[in-house]
Coordinates of N, CA and C in Angstrom, one line a residue:
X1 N -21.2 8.7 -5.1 CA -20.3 7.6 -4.6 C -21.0 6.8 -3.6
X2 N -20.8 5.3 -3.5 CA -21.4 4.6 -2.5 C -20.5 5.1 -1.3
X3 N -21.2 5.0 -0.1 CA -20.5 4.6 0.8 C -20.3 3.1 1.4
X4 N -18.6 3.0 1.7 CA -18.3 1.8 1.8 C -18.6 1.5 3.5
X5 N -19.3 0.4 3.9 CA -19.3 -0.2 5.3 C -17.9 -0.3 5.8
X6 N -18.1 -0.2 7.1 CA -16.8 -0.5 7.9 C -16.3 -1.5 7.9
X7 N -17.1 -2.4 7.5 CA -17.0 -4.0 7.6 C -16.4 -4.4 6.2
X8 N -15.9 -3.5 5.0 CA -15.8 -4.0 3.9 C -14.0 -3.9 3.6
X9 N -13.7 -3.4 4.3 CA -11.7 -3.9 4.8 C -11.5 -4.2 5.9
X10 N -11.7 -5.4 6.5 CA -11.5 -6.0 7.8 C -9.9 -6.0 8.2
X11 N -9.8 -5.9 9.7 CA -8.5 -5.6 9.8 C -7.5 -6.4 9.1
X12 N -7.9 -7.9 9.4 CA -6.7 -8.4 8.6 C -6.4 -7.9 7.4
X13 N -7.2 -8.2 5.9 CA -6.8 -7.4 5.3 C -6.2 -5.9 5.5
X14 N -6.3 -5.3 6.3 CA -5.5 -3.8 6.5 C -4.0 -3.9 6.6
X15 N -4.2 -5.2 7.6 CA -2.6 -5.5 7.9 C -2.1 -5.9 6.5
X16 N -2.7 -6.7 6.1 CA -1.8 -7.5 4.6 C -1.3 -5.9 3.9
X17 N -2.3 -5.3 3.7 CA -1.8 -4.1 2.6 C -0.7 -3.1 3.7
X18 N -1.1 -2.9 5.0 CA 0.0 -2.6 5.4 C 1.5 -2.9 5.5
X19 N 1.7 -4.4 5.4 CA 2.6 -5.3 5.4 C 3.4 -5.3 4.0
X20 N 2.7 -5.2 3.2 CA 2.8 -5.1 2.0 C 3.7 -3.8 1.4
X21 N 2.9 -2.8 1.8 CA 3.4 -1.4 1.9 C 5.3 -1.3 2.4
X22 N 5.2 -2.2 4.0 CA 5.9 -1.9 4.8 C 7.5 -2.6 3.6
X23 N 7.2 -3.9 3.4 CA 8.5 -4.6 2.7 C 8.9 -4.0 1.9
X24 N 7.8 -3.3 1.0 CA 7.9 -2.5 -0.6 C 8.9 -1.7 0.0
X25 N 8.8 -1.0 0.8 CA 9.6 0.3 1.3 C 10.9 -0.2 1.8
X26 N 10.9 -1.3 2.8 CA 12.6 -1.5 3.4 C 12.9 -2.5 2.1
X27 N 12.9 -2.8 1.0 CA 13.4 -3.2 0.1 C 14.1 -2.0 -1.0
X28 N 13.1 -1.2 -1.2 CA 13.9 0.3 -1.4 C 14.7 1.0 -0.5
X29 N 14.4 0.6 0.8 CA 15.3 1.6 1.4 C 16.9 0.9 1.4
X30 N 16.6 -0.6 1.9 CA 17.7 -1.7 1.5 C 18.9 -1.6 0.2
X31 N 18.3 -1.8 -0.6 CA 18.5 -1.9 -2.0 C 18.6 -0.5 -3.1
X32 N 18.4 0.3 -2.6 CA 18.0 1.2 -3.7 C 18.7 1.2 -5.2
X33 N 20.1 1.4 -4.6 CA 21.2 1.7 -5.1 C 21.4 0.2 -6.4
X34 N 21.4 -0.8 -6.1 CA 21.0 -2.2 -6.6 C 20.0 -2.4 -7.3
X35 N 18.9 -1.2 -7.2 CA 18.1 -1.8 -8.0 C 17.5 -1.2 -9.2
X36 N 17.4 -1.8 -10.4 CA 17.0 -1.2 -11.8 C 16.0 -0.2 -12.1
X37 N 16.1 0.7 -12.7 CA 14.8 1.8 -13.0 C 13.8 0.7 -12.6
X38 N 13.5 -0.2 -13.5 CA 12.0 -0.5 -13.4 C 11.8 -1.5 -12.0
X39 N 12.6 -1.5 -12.0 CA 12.2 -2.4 -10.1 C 11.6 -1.1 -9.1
X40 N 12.9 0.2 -9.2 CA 12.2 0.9 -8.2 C 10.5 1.4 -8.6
X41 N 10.4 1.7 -9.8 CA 9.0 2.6 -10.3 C 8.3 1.2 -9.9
X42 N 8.3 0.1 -9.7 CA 7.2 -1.0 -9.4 C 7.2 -0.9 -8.4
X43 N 8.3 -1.2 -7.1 CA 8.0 -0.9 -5.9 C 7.3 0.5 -5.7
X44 N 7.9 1.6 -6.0 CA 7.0 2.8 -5.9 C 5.9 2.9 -6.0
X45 N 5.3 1.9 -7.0 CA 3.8 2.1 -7.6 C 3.0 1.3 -6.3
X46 N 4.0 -0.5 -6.1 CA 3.3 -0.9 -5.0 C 2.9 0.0 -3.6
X47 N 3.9 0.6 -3.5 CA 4.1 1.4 -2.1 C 2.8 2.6 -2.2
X48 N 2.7 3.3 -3.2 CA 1.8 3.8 -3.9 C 0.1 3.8 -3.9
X49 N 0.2 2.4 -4.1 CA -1.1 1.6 -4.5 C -1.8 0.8 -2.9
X50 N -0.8 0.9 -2.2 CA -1.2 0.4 -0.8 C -1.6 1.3 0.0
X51 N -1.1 2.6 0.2 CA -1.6 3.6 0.8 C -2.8 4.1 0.0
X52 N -2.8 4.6 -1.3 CA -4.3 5.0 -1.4 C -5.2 3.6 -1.2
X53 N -5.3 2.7 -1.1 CA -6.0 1.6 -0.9 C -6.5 1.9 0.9
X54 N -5.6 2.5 1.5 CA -5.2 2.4 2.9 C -6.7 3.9 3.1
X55 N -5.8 4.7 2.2 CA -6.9 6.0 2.4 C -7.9 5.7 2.0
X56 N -8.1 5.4 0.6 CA -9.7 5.4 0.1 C -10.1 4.8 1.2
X57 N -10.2 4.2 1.8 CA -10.7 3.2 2.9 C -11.3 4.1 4.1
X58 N -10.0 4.8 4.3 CA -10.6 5.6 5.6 C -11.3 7.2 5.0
X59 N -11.3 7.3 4.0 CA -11.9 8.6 3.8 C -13.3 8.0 3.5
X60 N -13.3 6.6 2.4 CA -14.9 6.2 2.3 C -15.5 5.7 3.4
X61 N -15.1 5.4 4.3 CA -16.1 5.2 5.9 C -15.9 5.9 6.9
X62 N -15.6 7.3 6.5 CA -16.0 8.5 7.2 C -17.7 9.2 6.9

């Protein structure tokens, strides 16, 4: 596996996928009840997809 530079998720981006993460979640937490099987499993997946993005990140520039 390559290792990725530190420099290759700069914070801003971190924040966006953080941010990203963050709404996915109080939109589920908001709404749960309101919302259709496949809304929550997409939010899920987003919420999902943002954190390993978050970790791959910090485990490949260790």
């Amino acid at each position: 596996m390559n290792k990725v530079s530190k420099e290759s998720l700069p914070p801003e981006d971190r924040k966006v996928v953080e941010m990203i993460a963050k709404g996915a979640g109080e939109i589920m937490f908001d709404h749960y009840e309101n919302l259709p099987m496949d809304y929550r499993m997409r939010l899920e997946d987003v919420i999902k997809n943002a954190y390993r993005i978050l970790d791959d990140h910090y485990w490949m520039t260790r």
